[in-house]
PDB file of C-alpha atoms in Angstrom:
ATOM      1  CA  UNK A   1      23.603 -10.738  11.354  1.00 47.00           C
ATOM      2  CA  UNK A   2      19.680 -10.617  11.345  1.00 51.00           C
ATOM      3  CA  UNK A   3      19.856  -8.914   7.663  1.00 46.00           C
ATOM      4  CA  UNK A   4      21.340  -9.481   4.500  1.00 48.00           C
ATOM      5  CA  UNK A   5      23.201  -6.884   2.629  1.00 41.00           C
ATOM      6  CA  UNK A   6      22.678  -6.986  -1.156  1.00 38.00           C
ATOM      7  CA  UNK A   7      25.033  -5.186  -3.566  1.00 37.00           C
ATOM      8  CA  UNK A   8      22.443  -3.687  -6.020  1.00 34.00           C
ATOM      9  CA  UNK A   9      24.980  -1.936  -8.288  1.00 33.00           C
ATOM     10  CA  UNK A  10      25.849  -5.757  -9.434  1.00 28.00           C
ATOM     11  CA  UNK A  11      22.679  -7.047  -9.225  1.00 33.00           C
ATOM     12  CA  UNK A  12      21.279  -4.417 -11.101  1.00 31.00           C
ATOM     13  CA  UNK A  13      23.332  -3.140 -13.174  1.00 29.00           C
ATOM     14  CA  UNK A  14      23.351   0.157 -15.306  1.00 27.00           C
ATOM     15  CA  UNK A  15      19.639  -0.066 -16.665  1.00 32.00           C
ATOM     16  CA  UNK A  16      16.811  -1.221 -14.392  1.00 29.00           C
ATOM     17  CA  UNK A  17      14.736  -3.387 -16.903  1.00 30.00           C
ATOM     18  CA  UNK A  18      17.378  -5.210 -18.262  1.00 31.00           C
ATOM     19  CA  UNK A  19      16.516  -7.907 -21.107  1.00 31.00           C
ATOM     20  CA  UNK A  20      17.526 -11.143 -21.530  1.00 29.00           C
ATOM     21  CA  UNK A  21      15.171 -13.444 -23.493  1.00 34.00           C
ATOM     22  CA  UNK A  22      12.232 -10.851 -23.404  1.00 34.00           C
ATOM     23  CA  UNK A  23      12.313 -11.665 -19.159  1.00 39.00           C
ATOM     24  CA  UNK A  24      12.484  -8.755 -16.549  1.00 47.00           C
ATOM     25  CA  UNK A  25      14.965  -8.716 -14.508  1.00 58.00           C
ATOM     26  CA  UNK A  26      13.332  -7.815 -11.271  1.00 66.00           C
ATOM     27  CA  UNK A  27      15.381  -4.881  -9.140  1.00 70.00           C
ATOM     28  CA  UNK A  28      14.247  -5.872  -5.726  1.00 72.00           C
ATOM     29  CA  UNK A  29      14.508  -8.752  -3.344  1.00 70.00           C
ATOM     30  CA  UNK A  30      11.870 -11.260  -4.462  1.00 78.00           C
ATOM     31  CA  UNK A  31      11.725 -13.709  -1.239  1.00 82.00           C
ATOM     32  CA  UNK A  32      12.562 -12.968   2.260  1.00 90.00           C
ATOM     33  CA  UNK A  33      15.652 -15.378   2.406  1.00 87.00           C
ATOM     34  CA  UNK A  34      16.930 -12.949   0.212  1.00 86.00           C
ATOM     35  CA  UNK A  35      16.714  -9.678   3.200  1.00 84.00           C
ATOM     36  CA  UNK A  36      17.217 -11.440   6.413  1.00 86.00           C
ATOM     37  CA  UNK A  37      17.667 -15.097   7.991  1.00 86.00           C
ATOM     38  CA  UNK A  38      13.917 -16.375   8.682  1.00 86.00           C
ATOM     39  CA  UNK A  39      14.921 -18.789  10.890  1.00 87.00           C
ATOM     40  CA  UNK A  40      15.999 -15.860  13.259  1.00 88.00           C
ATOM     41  CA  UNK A  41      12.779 -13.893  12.821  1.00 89.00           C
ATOM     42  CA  UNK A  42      10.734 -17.195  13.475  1.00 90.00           C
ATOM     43  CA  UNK A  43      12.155 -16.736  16.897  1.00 92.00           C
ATOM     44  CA  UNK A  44      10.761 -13.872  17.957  1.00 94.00           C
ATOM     45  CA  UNK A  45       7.209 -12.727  18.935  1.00 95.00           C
ATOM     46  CA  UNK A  46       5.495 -10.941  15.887  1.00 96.00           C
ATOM     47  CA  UNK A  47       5.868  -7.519  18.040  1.00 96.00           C
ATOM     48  CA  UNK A  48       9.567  -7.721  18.127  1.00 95.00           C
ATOM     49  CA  UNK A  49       9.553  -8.974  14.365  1.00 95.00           C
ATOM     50  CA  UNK A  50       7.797  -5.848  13.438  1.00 96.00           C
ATOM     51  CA  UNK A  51      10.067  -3.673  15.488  1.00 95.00           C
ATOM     52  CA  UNK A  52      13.374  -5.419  14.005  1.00 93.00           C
ATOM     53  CA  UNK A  53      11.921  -5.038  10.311  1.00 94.00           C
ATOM     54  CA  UNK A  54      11.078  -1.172  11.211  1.00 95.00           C
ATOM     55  CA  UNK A  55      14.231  -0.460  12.677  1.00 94.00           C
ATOM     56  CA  UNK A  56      16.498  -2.009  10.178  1.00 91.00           C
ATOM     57  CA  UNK A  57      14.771   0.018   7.311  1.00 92.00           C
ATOM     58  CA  UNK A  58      14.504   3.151   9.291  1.00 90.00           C
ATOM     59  CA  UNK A  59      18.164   2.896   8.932  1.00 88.00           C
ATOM     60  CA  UNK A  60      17.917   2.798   5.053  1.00 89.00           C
ATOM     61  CA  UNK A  61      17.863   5.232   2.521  1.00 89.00           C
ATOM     62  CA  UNK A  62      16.972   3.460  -0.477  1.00 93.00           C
ATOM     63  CA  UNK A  63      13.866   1.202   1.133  1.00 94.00           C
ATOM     64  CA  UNK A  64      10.852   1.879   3.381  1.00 96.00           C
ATOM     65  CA  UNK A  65       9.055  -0.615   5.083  1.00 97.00           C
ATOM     66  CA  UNK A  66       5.744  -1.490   7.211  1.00 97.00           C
ATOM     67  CA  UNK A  67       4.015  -5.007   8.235  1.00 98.00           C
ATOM     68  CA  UNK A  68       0.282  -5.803   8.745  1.00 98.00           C
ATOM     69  CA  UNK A  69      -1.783  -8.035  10.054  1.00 98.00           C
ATOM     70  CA  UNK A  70      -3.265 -11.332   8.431  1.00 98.00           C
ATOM     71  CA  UNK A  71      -6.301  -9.865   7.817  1.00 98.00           C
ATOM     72  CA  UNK A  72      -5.032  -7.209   6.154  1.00 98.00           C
ATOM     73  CA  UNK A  73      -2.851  -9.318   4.263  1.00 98.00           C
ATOM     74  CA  UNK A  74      -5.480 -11.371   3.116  1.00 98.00           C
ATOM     75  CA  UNK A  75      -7.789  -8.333   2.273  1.00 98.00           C
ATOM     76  CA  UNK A  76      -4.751  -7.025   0.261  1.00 98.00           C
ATOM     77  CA  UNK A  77      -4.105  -9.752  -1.816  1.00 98.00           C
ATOM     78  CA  UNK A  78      -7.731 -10.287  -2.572  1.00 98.00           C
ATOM     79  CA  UNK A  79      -8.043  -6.640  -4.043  1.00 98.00           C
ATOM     80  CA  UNK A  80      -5.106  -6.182  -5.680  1.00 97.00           C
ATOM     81  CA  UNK A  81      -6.401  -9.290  -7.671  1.00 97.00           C
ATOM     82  CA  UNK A  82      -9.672  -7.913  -8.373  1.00 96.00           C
ATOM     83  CA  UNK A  83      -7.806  -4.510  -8.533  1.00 97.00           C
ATOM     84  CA  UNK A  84      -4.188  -4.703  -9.802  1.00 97.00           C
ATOM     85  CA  UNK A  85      -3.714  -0.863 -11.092  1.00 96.00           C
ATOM     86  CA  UNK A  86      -4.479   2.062  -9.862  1.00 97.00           C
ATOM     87  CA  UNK A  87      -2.634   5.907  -9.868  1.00 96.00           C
ATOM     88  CA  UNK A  88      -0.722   7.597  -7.198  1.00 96.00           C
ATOM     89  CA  UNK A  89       0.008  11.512  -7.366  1.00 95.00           C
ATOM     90  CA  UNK A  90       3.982  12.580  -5.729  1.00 93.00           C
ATOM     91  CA  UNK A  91       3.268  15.753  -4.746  1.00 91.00           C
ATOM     92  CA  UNK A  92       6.434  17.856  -5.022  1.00 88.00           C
ATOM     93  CA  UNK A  93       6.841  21.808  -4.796  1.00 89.00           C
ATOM     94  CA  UNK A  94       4.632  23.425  -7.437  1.00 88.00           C
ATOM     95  CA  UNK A  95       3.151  20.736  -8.578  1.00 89.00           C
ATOM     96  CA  UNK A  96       3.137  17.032  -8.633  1.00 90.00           C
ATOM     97  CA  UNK A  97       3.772  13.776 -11.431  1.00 93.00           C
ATOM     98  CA  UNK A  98       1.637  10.514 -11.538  1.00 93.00           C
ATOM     99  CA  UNK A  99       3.285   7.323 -10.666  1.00 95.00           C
ATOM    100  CA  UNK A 100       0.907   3.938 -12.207  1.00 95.00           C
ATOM    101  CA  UNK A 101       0.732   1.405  -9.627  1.00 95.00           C
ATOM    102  CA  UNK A 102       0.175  -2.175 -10.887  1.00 94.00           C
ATOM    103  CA  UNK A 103       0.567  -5.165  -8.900  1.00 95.00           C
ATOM    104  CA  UNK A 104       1.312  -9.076  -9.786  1.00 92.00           C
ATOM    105  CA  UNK A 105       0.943 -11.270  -7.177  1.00 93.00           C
ATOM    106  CA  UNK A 106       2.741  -9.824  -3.908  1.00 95.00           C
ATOM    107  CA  UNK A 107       4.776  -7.643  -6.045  1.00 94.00           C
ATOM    108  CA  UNK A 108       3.787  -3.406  -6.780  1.00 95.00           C
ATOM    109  CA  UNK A 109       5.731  -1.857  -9.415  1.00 93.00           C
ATOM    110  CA  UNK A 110       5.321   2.260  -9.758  1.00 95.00           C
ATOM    111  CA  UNK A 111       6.045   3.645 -12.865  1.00 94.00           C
ATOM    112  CA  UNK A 112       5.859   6.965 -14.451  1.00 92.00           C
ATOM    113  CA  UNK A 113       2.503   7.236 -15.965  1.00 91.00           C
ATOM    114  CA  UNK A 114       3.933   8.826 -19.204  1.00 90.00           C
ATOM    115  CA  UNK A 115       6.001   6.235 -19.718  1.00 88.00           C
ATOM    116  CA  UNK A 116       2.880   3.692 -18.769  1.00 86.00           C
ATOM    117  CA  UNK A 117       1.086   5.305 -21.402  1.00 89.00           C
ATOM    118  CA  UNK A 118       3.857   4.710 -23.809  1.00 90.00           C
ATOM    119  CA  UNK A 119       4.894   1.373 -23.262  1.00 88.00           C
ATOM    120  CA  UNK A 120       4.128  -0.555 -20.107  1.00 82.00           C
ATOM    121  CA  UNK A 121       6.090  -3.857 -20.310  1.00 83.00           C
ATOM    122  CA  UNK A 122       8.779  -1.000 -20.714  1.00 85.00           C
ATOM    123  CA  UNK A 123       8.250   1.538 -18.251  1.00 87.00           C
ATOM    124  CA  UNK A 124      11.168   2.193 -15.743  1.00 88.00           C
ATOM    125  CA  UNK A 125       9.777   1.164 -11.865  1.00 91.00           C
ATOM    126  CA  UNK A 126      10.388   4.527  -9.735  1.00 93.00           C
ATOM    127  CA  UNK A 127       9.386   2.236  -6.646  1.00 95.00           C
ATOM    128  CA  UNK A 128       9.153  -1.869  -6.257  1.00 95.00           C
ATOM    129  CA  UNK A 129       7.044  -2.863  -2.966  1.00 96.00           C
ATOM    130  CA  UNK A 130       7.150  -6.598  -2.191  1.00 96.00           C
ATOM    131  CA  UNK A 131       4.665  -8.268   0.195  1.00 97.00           C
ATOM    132  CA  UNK A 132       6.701 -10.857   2.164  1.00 96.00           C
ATOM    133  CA  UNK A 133       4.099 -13.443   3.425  1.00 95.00           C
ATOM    134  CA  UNK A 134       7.084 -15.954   4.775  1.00 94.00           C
ATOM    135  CA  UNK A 135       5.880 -15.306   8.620  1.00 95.00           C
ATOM    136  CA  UNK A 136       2.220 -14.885   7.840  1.00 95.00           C
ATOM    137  CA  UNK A 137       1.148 -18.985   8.950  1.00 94.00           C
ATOM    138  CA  UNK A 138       3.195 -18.977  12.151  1.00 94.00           C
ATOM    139  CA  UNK A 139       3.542 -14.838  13.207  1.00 96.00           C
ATOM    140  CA  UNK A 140       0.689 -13.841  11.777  1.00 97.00           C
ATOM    141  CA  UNK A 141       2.124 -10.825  10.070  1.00 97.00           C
ATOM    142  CA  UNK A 142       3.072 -10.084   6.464  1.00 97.00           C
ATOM    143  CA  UNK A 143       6.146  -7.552   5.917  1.00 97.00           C
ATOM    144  CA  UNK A 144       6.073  -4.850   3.368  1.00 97.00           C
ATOM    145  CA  UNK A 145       9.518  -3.545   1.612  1.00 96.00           C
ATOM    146  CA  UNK A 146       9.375  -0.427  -0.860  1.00 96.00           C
ATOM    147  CA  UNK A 147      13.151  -0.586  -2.433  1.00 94.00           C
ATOM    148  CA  UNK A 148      13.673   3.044  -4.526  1.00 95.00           C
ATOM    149  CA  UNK A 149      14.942   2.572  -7.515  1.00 92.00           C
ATOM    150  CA  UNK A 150      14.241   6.409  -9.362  1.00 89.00           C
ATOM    151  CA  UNK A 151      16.377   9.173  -8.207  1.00 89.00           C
ATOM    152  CA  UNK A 152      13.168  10.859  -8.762  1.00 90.00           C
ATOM    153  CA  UNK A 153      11.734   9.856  -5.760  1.00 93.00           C
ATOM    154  CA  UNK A 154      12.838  10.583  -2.345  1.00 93.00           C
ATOM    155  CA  UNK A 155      12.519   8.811   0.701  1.00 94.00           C
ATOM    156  CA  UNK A 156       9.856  10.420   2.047  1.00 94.00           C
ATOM    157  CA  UNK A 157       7.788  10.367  -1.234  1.00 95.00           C
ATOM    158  CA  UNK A 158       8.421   6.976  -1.207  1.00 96.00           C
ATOM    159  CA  UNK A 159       7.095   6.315   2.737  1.00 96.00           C
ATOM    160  CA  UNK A 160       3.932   8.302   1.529  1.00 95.00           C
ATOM    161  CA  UNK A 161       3.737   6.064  -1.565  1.00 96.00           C
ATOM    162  CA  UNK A 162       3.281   3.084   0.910  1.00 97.00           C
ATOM    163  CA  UNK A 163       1.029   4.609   3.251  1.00 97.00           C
ATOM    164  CA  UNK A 164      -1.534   5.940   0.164  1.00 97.00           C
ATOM    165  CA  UNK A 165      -0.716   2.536  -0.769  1.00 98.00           C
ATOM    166  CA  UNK A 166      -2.207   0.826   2.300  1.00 98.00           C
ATOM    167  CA  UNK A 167      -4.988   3.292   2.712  1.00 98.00           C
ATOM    168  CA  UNK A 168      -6.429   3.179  -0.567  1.00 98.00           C
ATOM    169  CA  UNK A 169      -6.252  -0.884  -0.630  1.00 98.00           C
ATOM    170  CA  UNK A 170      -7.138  -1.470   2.744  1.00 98.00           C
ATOM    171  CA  UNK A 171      -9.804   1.086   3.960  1.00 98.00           C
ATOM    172  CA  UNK A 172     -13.375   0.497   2.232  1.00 96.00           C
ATOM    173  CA  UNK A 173     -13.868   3.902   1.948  1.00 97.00           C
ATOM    174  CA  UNK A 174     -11.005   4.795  -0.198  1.00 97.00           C
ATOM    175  CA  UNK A 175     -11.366   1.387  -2.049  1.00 98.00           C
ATOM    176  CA  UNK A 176     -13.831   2.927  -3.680  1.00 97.00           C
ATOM    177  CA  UNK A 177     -11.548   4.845  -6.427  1.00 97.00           C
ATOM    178  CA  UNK A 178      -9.627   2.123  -7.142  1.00 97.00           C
ATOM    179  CA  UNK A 179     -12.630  -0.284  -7.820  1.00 97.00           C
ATOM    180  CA  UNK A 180     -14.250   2.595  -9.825  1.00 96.00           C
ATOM    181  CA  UNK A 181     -10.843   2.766 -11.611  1.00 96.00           C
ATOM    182  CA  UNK A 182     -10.313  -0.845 -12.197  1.00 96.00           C
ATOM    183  CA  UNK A 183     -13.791  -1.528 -12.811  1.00 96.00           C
ATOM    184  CA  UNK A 184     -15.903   1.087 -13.561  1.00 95.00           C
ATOM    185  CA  UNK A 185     -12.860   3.643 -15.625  1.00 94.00           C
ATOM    186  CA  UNK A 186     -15.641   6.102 -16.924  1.00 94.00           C
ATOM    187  CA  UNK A 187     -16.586   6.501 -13.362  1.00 92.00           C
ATOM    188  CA  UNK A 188     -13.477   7.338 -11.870  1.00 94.00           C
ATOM    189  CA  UNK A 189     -13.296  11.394 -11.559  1.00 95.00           C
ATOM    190  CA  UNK A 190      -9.585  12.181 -11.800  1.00 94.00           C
ATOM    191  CA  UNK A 191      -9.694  15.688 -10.753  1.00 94.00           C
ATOM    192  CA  UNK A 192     -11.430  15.126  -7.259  1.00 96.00           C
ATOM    193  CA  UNK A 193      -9.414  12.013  -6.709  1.00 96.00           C
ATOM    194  CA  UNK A 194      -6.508  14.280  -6.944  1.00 93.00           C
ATOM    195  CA  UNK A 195      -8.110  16.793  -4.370  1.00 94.00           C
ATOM    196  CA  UNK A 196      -9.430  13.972  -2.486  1.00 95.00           C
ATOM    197  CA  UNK A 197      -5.789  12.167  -2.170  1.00 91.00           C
ATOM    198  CA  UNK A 198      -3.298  13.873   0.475  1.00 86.00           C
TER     199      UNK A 198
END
């Protein structure tokens, strides 16, 4: 078997953020050992990596997944340094709610931004996306894994979560709101970010 299966009601438990001395307990699969055997995927070209890591998740109901290049792995990394938080609308029928990205390292957590606002070490992730760079030196490619862990969000809000999240990190256009946002907060014009974002 290519892929791991992980039993996330044990791992988990009952609350996401659990404590235990003041550490977070994080509610995703933090290395690629942890998903699938490397040593298979080292095998194979980086097209048929891609295509096994797709296909796999496509299967899923509870993770969504992508993989880029190098280059956009290393243009990722750099910006979510410079630019660790920014704010993602999920647009639902009559209306929408903010989700507060904030990344550390080549780890995203989304949380509600009410709950941000209220206490962030505290806020519940709705979403956890983990950049696995384990095949980056010898494929080339870096694999991306959203795992869902609100029932608030669905899978589809979470596939458009990672796709707003690749656009507006990795397109120097759309950079541009979450450098004004990181950088430049009086700047950033909420209302026609929120017409501007799909």
């Amino acid at each position: 078997m290519l892929f791991r299966h992980i039993n996330w009601s044990c791992r988990v438990g009952r609350s996401f953020l659990q404590r235990r001395n003041f550490a977070f307990t994080y509610p995703a699969p933090k290395t690629l050992r942890e998903v699938a055997k490397i040593q298979l995927l080292q095998r194979e070209d980086p097209e048929t990596v891609k295509q096994l890591w797709l296909t796999y998740h496509s299967e899923k109901d509870k993770t969504v997944a992508d993989v880029i290049s190098a280059s956009e792995h290393n243009q990722l990394m750099a910006r979510t340094k410079d630019c660790p938080i920014f704010l993602f609308p999920v647009r639902k029928p009559g209306g929408h709610f903010n989700l507060v990205s904030q990344f550390q390292g080549k780890h995203c957590l989304y949380t509600f931004l009410e709950d941000y606002k209220k206490d962030p070490a505290n806020a519940t992730p709705y979403m956890v996306l983990t950049v696995y760079d384990e095949l980056l030196a010898k494929k080339q490619i870096s694999l991306l894994r959203g795992d869902i862990i609100s029932g608030h969000l669905s899978y589809l809000d979470a596939q458009r979560l990672l796709a707003l999240t690749k656009r507006f990190y990795l397109d120097s256009a759309e950079f541009k709101w979450v450098d004004d946002f990181n950088r430049r907060p009086r700047e950033f014009d909420f209302d026609a970010y929120l017409k501007h974002c799909p």
